[in-house]
Amino acid sequence: MMGNEFMLDIARIRADFPILNQSVNGKPLVFLDSAASSQKPLPVLQAMEEVYRYAYANVHRGVYRLSELATERYDQARAKIARFIGAPEPECIVFTRNATEALNLLAYAYARHFLKPGDELLITELEHHANFVPWQVLARERDIVLKFIPITAEGVLSLDALEALLTERTRLVSFAHVSNVLGTITDPAPIIQRAHQVGARVIVDASQSVPHMPVNVMEMDCDFLVFSGHKMLGPTGIGVLYGKRDLLEAMPPFLTGGDMISMVDFDGPQWNDVPLKFEAGTPAFVEAIGLGAAVDYLSALGMPAVRQHEQAMTAYALERLSEVNGVRIIGPTDSRIRGGVVTFTLDRVHPHDLATLLDAEGVAIRAGHHCAQPLHIRLGLNATARASFYIYNEPADVDALVEALYKAKLALRR
Amino acid sequence: MQDLYREHILDHYENPRYHGTLAQPDFTHEESNPLCGDRIRIDVKLCHKDGRDVIANAAFTGEGCIISQAATSMLLEDVVNKPVDEVEQTDPQHVLDLLGVPLSAARVKCALLGLKVLKTGIKRWKLSRQ
Ligand SMILES: Cc1ncc(COP(=O)(O)O)c(C=O)c1O
C-alpha cells in the first residue's frame, strides 16, 4: 500500500452501478458524495430482490421452508459481516438501523446502566452528531462529565491531550476511526490501549472506515464498533453494532418486545441470548442480506485495494484542488492519513452556492456542516464543501470537479 | 451555469441594500438556518402613518450564501414604507418572484430565511405590545 496507484478496474465496477450512467442538467453525473451514502451495485439489488421473489417469510418464527430459508440467509449475512471485520463469532454482531441507532443503543443499554454520576466520558472535537448528541444527553441527564479530545492545527487528534484527559474516572471513550469532515484516519490501537489501562471501555465509530479500508476489531481490541450499511454499498435501514460478547451479555436490552425474549410468562420476560436480545421486533433481514451481498462485493475487490484506490484518488484530488486559487483544504494534506474525503472552502464563496453551481455541471458534492457542527465551530467555519470518493470514482471525476470549480469562480467573478 | 446567479442577484449580494444596523430599532430579530449556517439579523424602525404602523426603515446583517443575502436585500428594499400588517402577510412566492430565478427545494429555504426573520420579528413585536 505504498504507491499512489489506482488499483481497481473502474470500468468494470461502474458497469455494476447503472445509476452512475445518467445525465444531470445535461451533463454526465459525477457523484462525489459517497461519504453521505454510497450507491448500490447490481449484486446487492439482486440479492434483495431474490429474497423477496423466492425466499421471503418472517425470520425466527415459521417452521416452514420459506421462513427457514430467510432465517438461514439472515444468519449467513451476520456471519459474513463478522468475518469482514474480524469478529470472533457472529454472535458479536447486532443488527441496528444504522450507526446512529447503534450508538444510541450503547448510550442507553451500556452507558446508562454502567456509568454513575461523576464518571467521565471522553469523545473528540471531530465527531459526527451521531457520536456527540447521545453523550451530551446522557451527560446532562446523569451528571456524567463529558470531555473532548482536541484536534491539532493539522486536524489530527492530539494524543498528548489524551494523556491529560484520561483519569481513573474515565469509563468510556468513543471516537471516529475516520472523520467524515477532515478525513483524518486515527490509529485506534494506541487510544484503545491507553483507555484500557485506566479501565475505560472504548467505542469506535467506524462509519467512515469499514466501507473504505481493512478493519479488524480483534487487532484493534475495541470493546464496541459501529457502522452503517448504506455507506458501504448496502441498503438503507441496516447498521451494525459489534460488541465483545461478555459486554453484550452483561448489558440489559435496549428495545423490548418480540424476538428478544426467550420466554415470557405473567411474572415477566427472560431475555433471549445475544445478539437477538438486542433485536426486538421483525428485523430488517432483507436489508441485512443485502448488506451481506455488499460485503461479498467489497471482499472480492479486496479492502486493501479499495483503500489504495481511494488513497490515490485523495492524493490526486488534494494535488488538483491546491492548484485552484482560493481553495483551502480542511484537514490533513497527507493522503496516507486521510480517507477518501476532501473537504475545502473557496475564498468568498459560500459552499451552498458552490454546490449549486457544481450541480449545474453535473457534479454532486456535499455542502454544509456535514452533521459535525461542533467541529465547524472549532474550525471557525460555518460550512464547508466536501467531495468524497468510493470504488466507482476515477481521476476524471476529480478533473470534472476542478473544471466545474473554475466555471463557478467565473460565474461568481471570484 | 450562470442561470441562478444572474447579474441582479450578484449585484444585491455584492452591494446589499439596507445593510447594517439601526441605532434605535423598534424591534430586532435574528435566526439562522441550522442546515447551512446562514444567519440573518434584521432591525426595524417603525412609524405611524394614517393610523397604521409602517416600516420606516430596516437594516440587516448576516452571513451566508448569495441567495439568502441577496433575497434579504431585495426583501427589505421591497418592504420599507409598507404597513406592518401587510408585510406580515407577505406570500413566500413574492420573495421568490423578486429573485426571479428557479430554485431547488433546498435553496428555497435560503431564499426565505430573511422573510422568516422579518415575520417572526413582527409577531414578537406585536406580542410584546399586548
Ligand atoms: C463518522 C460518522 N458517524 C456516524 C454517522 C451516522 O450514520 P447514520 O446516519 O447512517 O446513522 C455518519 C454518517 O454520516 C458518519 O460519517
XYZ file of C-alpha atoms and ligand atoms in Angstrom:
560
model
C 0.000 0.000 0.000
C 2.845 2.362 -0.692
C 2.411 3.985 -4.053
C -0.459 6.043 -5.302
C -1.560 3.585 -7.940
C -5.167 3.255 -8.920
C -5.838 -0.365 -8.080
C -9.349 -1.056 -9.264
C -10.837 -1.812 -12.658
C -13.181 1.157 -12.623
C -14.842 0.460 -15.961
C -15.874 -2.971 -14.767
C -17.048 -1.674 -11.412
C -19.059 1.138 -12.955
C -20.948 -1.372 -15.081
C -22.408 -2.667 -11.805
C -23.736 0.784 -10.879
C -26.271 1.735 -13.554
C -27.315 4.804 -11.531
C -23.975 6.422 -12.334
C -24.687 6.205 -16.035
C -27.004 9.192 -16.281
C -27.017 12.876 -17.032
C -27.792 15.697 -14.643
C -28.636 19.069 -16.129
C -27.455 17.752 -19.480
C -24.030 16.809 -18.072
C -22.773 13.339 -17.176
C -23.281 12.714 -13.473
C -20.130 12.938 -11.352
C -21.075 11.522 -7.972
C -18.788 12.740 -5.197
C -20.920 12.256 -2.088
C -20.372 8.646 -1.058
C -19.381 9.656 2.472
C -23.030 10.613 2.971
C -24.293 7.427 1.352
C -22.881 5.168 -1.320
C -24.528 3.874 -4.473
C -25.510 0.198 -4.696
C -24.165 -2.373 -7.168
C -26.418 -4.778 -9.040
C -25.417 -7.842 -6.957
C -26.794 -6.128 -3.846
C -30.037 -5.174 -5.558
C -30.334 -8.686 -6.984
C -29.701 -10.382 -3.642
C -32.553 -8.435 -2.068
C -34.880 -8.950 -4.990
C -34.174 -12.647 -4.909
C -35.248 -12.881 -1.277
C -38.463 -11.034 -1.994
C -39.148 -13.206 -5.039
C -38.180 -16.653 -3.792
C -37.216 -16.800 -0.139
C -39.298 -14.322 1.819
C -41.077 -15.049 5.082
C -40.593 -13.726 8.596
C -37.426 -14.951 10.279
C -37.138 -16.942 13.517
C -40.845 -17.739 13.524
C -42.003 -20.261 10.998
C -41.121 -23.921 10.945
C -41.979 -23.993 7.274
C -39.429 -23.964 4.477
C -39.677 -20.324 3.403
C -39.112 -18.995 6.893
C -36.193 -21.340 7.318
C -34.676 -20.136 4.063
C -34.958 -16.495 5.095
C -33.579 -17.228 8.569
C -30.665 -19.149 7.087
C -29.743 -16.254 4.820
C -30.116 -13.752 7.633
C -27.721 -15.838 9.760
C -25.318 -16.153 6.839
C -25.305 -12.381 6.427
C -24.422 -11.973 10.092
C -21.568 -14.441 9.737
C -20.241 -12.676 6.618
C -20.210 -9.346 8.397
C -18.485 -10.856 11.428
C -15.757 -12.251 9.161
C -15.466 -8.962 7.296
C -14.483 -7.045 10.433
C -12.568 -9.865 12.074
C -15.114 -10.510 14.833
C -14.544 -13.794 16.656
C -18.109 -15.039 16.175
C -21.392 -13.973 14.546
C -22.999 -13.547 17.979
C -20.936 -10.380 18.450
C -22.824 -8.727 15.577
C -26.058 -6.903 16.469
C -28.098 -5.523 13.607
C -29.432 -1.998 14.079
C -30.979 0.524 11.714
C -27.739 2.463 11.278
C -24.673 3.698 13.150
C -26.770 6.302 14.926
C -29.062 3.668 16.392
C -26.078 1.528 17.376
C -24.588 4.460 19.305
C -27.920 5.180 20.966
C -28.186 1.526 21.909
C -24.830 1.862 23.650
C -25.812 5.119 25.324
C -28.973 3.517 26.713
C -28.093 -0.110 27.327
C -24.425 0.298 28.211
C -23.719 3.804 29.491
C -26.971 4.481 31.337
C -26.587 1.151 33.031
C -22.897 1.104 33.923
C -21.896 4.759 34.355
C -22.500 6.665 37.566
C -22.735 10.402 38.329
C -19.264 11.925 38.258
C -17.896 9.309 35.863
C -16.136 10.691 32.826
C -16.851 10.071 29.179
C -14.345 11.071 26.538
C -15.212 11.890 22.916
C -13.424 14.138 20.421
C -13.888 17.516 18.782
C -14.307 15.964 15.369
C -17.284 13.687 15.984
C -20.379 13.378 13.828
C -23.533 14.418 15.719
C -24.364 10.699 15.982
C -21.385 10.266 18.301
C -21.943 13.560 20.064
C -25.573 14.210 20.888
C -26.363 10.868 22.615
C -23.460 11.533 25.001
C -24.464 15.144 25.617
C -27.966 13.981 26.512
C -26.594 11.269 28.776
C -24.149 13.643 30.465
C -26.890 16.149 31.209
C -29.292 13.504 32.454
C -26.870 11.552 34.657
C -24.319 14.153 35.732
C -21.622 12.463 33.745
C -18.632 14.583 32.820
C -18.213 14.844 29.047
C -14.722 15.734 27.824
C -13.355 16.292 24.352
C -10.046 15.193 22.863
C -8.924 18.262 20.873
C -7.594 18.309 17.331
C -4.291 19.859 16.344
C -3.884 22.549 13.689
C -3.330 19.756 11.149
C -6.672 18.226 12.045
C -5.451 15.104 13.832
C -6.341 14.072 17.366
C -3.893 15.279 19.965
C -2.582 12.204 21.772
C -0.747 14.436 24.251
C -4.055 15.939 25.272
C -5.483 12.441 25.601
C -2.941 11.708 28.319
C -4.119 14.692 30.324
C -7.795 13.914 29.803
C -7.718 10.262 30.823
C -8.276 9.760 34.549
C -9.245 6.857 36.751
C -12.826 8.159 36.467
C -12.835 7.783 32.673
C -15.289 4.968 31.998
C -15.959 5.287 28.296
C -14.075 6.638 25.268
C -15.793 6.987 21.902
C -14.179 8.299 18.730
C -14.407 8.223 14.940
C -11.915 5.951 13.204
C -12.106 8.237 10.176
C -13.543 11.755 10.329
C -16.366 12.432 7.875
C -15.172 16.040 7.532
C -11.412 16.160 7.971
C -10.896 12.691 6.539
C -8.406 12.112 9.341
C -7.587 8.450 9.902
C -6.933 7.901 13.588
C -4.843 4.903 14.559
C -7.210 3.344 17.075
C -4.809 0.958 18.814
C -2.859 3.455 20.986
C -6.024 5.205 22.171
C -7.687 1.906 22.987
C -4.627 0.657 24.856
C -4.381 3.798 26.962
C -8.101 3.810 27.690
C -7.969 0.172 28.755
C -5.078 0.970 31.093
C -7.340 3.287 33.085
C -10.166 0.762 32.949
C -12.300 2.563 30.357
C -14.273 0.855 27.601
C -13.879 2.026 24.025
C -16.370 2.559 21.208
C -15.075 3.078 17.669
C -17.345 4.895 15.221
C -16.267 3.085 12.072
C -18.929 4.605 9.794
C -16.256 6.049 7.523
C -13.667 3.289 7.863
C -15.370 -0.091 7.480
C -16.625 0.869 3.983
C -13.201 2.039 2.848
C -10.332 0.117 4.438
C -9.469 -3.142 6.186
C -10.806 -3.083 9.748
C -10.156 -5.791 12.309
C -11.859 -5.498 15.674
C -9.686 -8.166 17.297
C -6.471 -6.417 16.272
C -7.604 -3.015 17.495
C -9.172 -4.607 20.586
C -12.071 -2.153 20.734
C -14.956 -3.041 23.024
C -17.623 -1.818 20.601
C -17.636 -0.715 16.989
C -20.476 0.727 14.910
C -21.162 1.383 11.228
C -23.975 1.843 8.702
C -24.739 -0.437 5.763
C -25.823 2.322 3.404
C -22.347 3.852 3.263
C -20.781 0.562 2.119
C -22.832 -0.444 -0.930
C -25.631 -1.850 1.236
C -29.238 -0.731 1.529
C -30.623 1.857 3.944
C -32.170 0.718 7.205
C -29.428 -1.648 8.283
C -26.478 -0.920 10.549
C -24.152 -2.879 12.757
C -23.065 -2.870 16.365
C -20.106 -5.086 17.133
C -19.510 -5.762 20.817
C -17.336 -8.053 22.860
C -19.555 -10.936 23.813
C -19.179 -10.660 27.597
C -20.133 -6.981 27.442
C -23.158 -7.616 25.258
C -24.218 -10.352 27.649
C -23.895 -8.094 30.677
C -25.972 -5.329 29.106
C -29.747 -5.051 29.531
C -31.816 -4.913 26.342
C -32.425 -1.632 24.515
C -35.857 -2.097 22.926
C -38.197 -4.804 24.132
C -40.916 -6.889 22.530
C -40.912 -9.895 20.237
C -37.808 -11.833 19.185
C -35.675 -10.504 22.029
C -37.142 -12.762 24.725
C -36.576 -16.435 25.344
C -39.695 -16.813 27.450
C -42.493 -14.646 28.776
C -44.990 -15.581 31.437
C -47.201 -13.438 33.638
C -44.326 -12.776 36.043
C -42.146 -11.286 33.328
C -39.770 -11.984 30.475
C -36.457 -13.715 30.181
C -34.078 -12.208 27.686
C -33.007 -14.056 24.595
C -29.307 -14.748 24.025
C -27.109 -12.207 22.281
C -27.401 -10.861 19.675
C -31.158 -11.431 19.464
C -31.616 -9.800 22.873
C -30.932 -6.502 21.088
C -33.060 -7.145 18.025
C -36.621 -6.560 19.169
C -39.336 -6.952 16.582
C -39.093 -8.118 12.989
C -35.599 -7.137 11.909
C -34.613 -5.618 8.564
C -33.458 -9.037 7.444
C -33.759 -8.444 3.701
C -31.551 -5.390 4.166
C -29.145 -7.455 6.253
C -28.949 -9.977 3.412
C -28.331 -7.045 1.048
C -25.514 -5.889 3.306
C -24.113 -9.416 3.225
C -24.009 -9.155 -0.578
C -22.280 -5.780 -0.278
C -19.645 -7.334 1.942
C -19.135 -10.088 -0.646
C -18.700 -7.435 -3.322
C -16.134 -5.497 -1.301
C -14.305 -8.651 -0.252
C -13.978 -9.700 -3.889
C -12.299 -6.383 -4.667
C -10.170 -6.694 -1.538
C -10.240 -3.986 1.114
C -6.502 -3.214 0.796
C -7.098 -2.476 -2.898
C -10.146 -0.348 -2.059
C -8.090 1.689 0.384
C -5.214 2.058 -2.032
C -7.514 3.241 -4.786
C -9.089 5.822 -2.511
C -5.729 6.960 -1.236
C -4.633 7.529 -4.822
C -7.874 9.417 -5.536
C -7.366 11.540 -2.429
C -3.770 12.344 -3.312
C -4.827 13.334 -6.812
C -7.717 15.471 -5.546
C -5.516 17.234 -2.983
C -2.998 17.988 -5.707
C -5.527 19.228 -8.283
C -7.557 21.282 -5.798
C -4.485 23.025 -4.458
C -3.917 24.372 -7.984
C -7.153 26.344 -7.776
C -6.703 29.846 -6.465
C -8.726 30.470 -3.325
C -9.223 26.820 -2.425
C -8.311 25.927 1.142
C -8.143 22.267 2.124
C -9.608 21.489 5.552
C -7.828 18.664 7.376
C -4.647 16.685 6.728
C -2.999 17.087 3.323
C -1.124 13.795 3.567
C -3.203 11.176 1.751
C -1.643 8.425 3.876
C -3.568 9.634 6.919
C -6.636 10.810 5.056
C -9.640 8.755 3.972
C -11.379 9.460 0.667
C -12.938 12.655 1.947
C -11.674 16.013 0.697
C -13.253 18.997 2.413
C -12.466 22.518 1.301
C -13.587 26.107 1.135
C -13.370 28.512 -1.770
C -12.477 32.053 -0.837
C -15.519 34.375 -0.716
C -17.897 31.701 -1.986
C -20.449 30.086 0.303
C -20.331 26.277 -0.017
C -24.045 26.182 -0.816
C -23.625 28.491 -3.758
C -20.698 26.384 -4.843
C -22.663 23.129 -4.572
C -25.495 24.624 -6.613
C -23.130 25.808 -9.321
C -21.366 22.429 -9.408
C -24.713 20.662 -9.626
C -25.420 22.643 -12.773
C -22.297 20.950 -14.167
C -23.459 17.505 -13.066
C -21.012 17.375 -10.143
C -22.641 16.232 -6.887
C -20.795 17.347 -3.752
C -21.976 17.991 -0.219
C -22.116 21.460 1.345
C -22.845 22.404 4.934
C -21.546 21.240 8.284
C -21.901 17.522 7.480
C -23.534 16.817 10.862
C -20.389 17.978 12.638
C -21.317 21.435 13.874
C -19.081 21.421 16.960
C -16.116 20.676 14.690
C -17.072 23.562 12.413
C -17.321 25.850 15.436
C -13.870 24.667 16.436
C -12.589 25.381 12.913
C -14.296 28.784 12.891
C -16.256 27.899 9.766
C -19.996 27.979 9.127
C -19.941 25.478 6.359
C -17.583 23.641 4.057
C -17.739 21.835 0.722
C -16.899 18.146 0.622
C -16.048 15.762 -2.189
C -15.807 12.105 -1.226
C -14.779 9.059 -3.188
C -15.547 5.401 -3.475
C -14.707 2.410 -5.623
C -16.529 3.783 -8.672
C -14.726 7.132 -8.788
C -11.845 7.772 -11.124
C -9.362 10.599 -11.660
C -11.593 12.018 -14.410
C -14.166 12.771 -11.686
C -11.619 14.989 -9.944
C -10.865 16.687 -13.252
C -14.578 17.375 -13.716
C -14.752 18.803 -10.184
C -11.822 21.127 -10.799
C -13.174 22.263 -14.145
C -16.571 22.982 -12.574
C -14.826 24.942 -9.813
C -13.197 27.185 -12.392
C -16.569 27.744 -14.045
C -18.146 28.577 -10.686
C -15.418 31.089 -9.969
C -16.052 32.689 -13.320
C -19.819 32.829 -12.775
C -19.342 34.466 -9.382
C -16.475 36.676 -10.534
C -14.179 35.261 -7.859
C -24.449 27.716 -15.068
C -24.930 31.469 -14.736
C -28.708 30.995 -14.582
C -29.125 31.129 -10.841
C -26.529 33.789 -10.301
C -27.851 36.459 -12.636
C -26.433 39.911 -12.613
C -29.087 41.473 -10.370
C -28.627 38.762 -7.729
C -24.870 39.130 -7.662
C -25.364 42.880 -7.516
C -27.588 42.628 -4.426
C -25.053 40.276 -2.866
C -22.071 42.486 -3.510
C -23.843 45.777 -2.821
C -26.570 44.866 -0.382
C -29.298 47.480 0.142
C -30.410 48.263 3.685
C -27.330 46.624 5.083
C -26.084 47.311 8.605
C -27.805 48.045 11.897
C -30.185 50.753 13.151
C -29.465 52.941 16.180
C -32.826 52.600 17.920
C -34.878 49.914 16.273
C -38.398 49.146 17.409
C -37.523 45.507 17.099
C -34.644 43.247 16.150
C -34.760 39.611 15.280
C -32.147 37.081 14.263
C -32.321 33.492 13.089
C -30.103 31.007 11.376
C -30.707 28.070 9.136
C -29.306 25.126 11.069
C -28.569 23.184 7.907
C -26.190 25.571 6.230
C -25.383 28.035 8.979
C -26.844 31.013 7.101
C -27.605 33.726 9.626
C -29.640 36.905 9.272
C -30.447 39.687 11.708
C -32.914 42.397 10.849
C -33.510 45.719 12.665
C -36.776 47.536 12.006
C -37.783 51.126 12.763
C -41.488 51.861 12.630
C -43.554 54.998 12.236
C -47.223 55.810 12.432
C -48.867 56.841 9.197
C -52.597 57.214 8.503
C -53.386 55.240 11.633
C -51.199 52.307 10.671
C -47.786 51.048 11.756
C -45.487 51.378 8.814
C -41.915 50.182 8.326
C -39.960 53.426 8.254
C -36.548 51.854 7.910
C -34.904 48.454 8.123
C -31.387 47.074 8.077
C -29.882 43.609 8.012
C -26.600 41.930 8.732
C -25.749 38.314 8.265
C -23.611 35.768 6.673
C -24.363 33.001 4.313
C -24.868 32.130 0.702
C -25.566 34.525 -2.102
C -29.210 33.505 -2.296
C -30.001 34.188 1.378
C -28.195 37.518 1.452
C -29.419 38.816 -1.912
C -33.006 37.779 -1.160
C -32.931 39.691 2.138
C -31.549 42.771 0.443
C -34.364 42.614 -2.122
C -36.940 41.956 0.562
C -36.019 44.989 2.644
C -35.981 47.170 -0.442
C -39.494 45.930 -1.044
C -40.972 46.321 2.440
C -39.728 49.734 3.539
C -42.652 52.180 3.582
C -45.175 49.353 3.704
C -47.612 48.779 6.584
C -46.503 46.131 9.052
C -49.766 44.207 8.764
C -49.319 43.930 5.052
C -45.700 42.830 5.337
C -46.678 40.192 7.848
C -48.889 38.623 5.186
C -46.165 38.520 2.526
C -46.517 35.412 0.411
C -43.212 33.499 0.226
C -43.741 33.291 -3.514
C -43.358 37.060 -3.596
C -39.743 36.747 -2.434
C -39.079 34.023 -4.990
C -40.549 36.321 -7.636
C -38.221 39.130 -6.539
C -35.281 36.769 -7.061
C -36.748 35.677 -10.366
C -34.694 32.527 -10.784
C -35.679 28.885 -10.413
C -34.592 27.427 -7.072
C -34.345 23.826 -5.916
C -36.193 22.896 -2.725
C -33.005 23.046 -0.666
C -32.245 26.548 -1.867
C -35.781 27.858 -1.334
C -35.001 27.699 2.398
C -32.036 30.001 1.831
C -34.173 32.436 -0.138
C -36.881 32.590 2.531
C -34.680 32.977 5.620
C -34.883 36.796 5.547
C -38.672 36.727 5.257
C -38.883 34.272 8.135
C -36.752 36.536 10.324
C -38.832 39.595 9.421
C -42.184 37.873 10.002
C -41.108 36.382 13.323
C -39.773 39.789 14.367
C -43.140 41.386 13.589
C -45.030 38.688 15.501
C -42.853 39.111 18.550
C -43.125 42.876 18.415
C -46.909 42.589 18.324
C -46.918 40.175 21.249
C -44.694 42.484 23.276
C -47.198 45.330 22.876
C -50.172 43.350 24.126
C -18.441 9.391 11.193
C -19.921 9.143 11.120
N -20.564 8.672 12.196
C -21.881 8.424 12.181
C -22.641 8.653 11.066
C -24.111 8.393 11.130
O -24.529 7.473 10.187
P -26.067 7.157 10.028
O -26.719 8.449 9.658
O -26.131 6.162 8.925
O -26.548 6.621 11.318
C -22.024 9.158 9.924
C -22.825 9.458 8.714
O -22.684 10.476 8.077
C -20.630 9.408 9.951
O -19.999 9.898 8.877
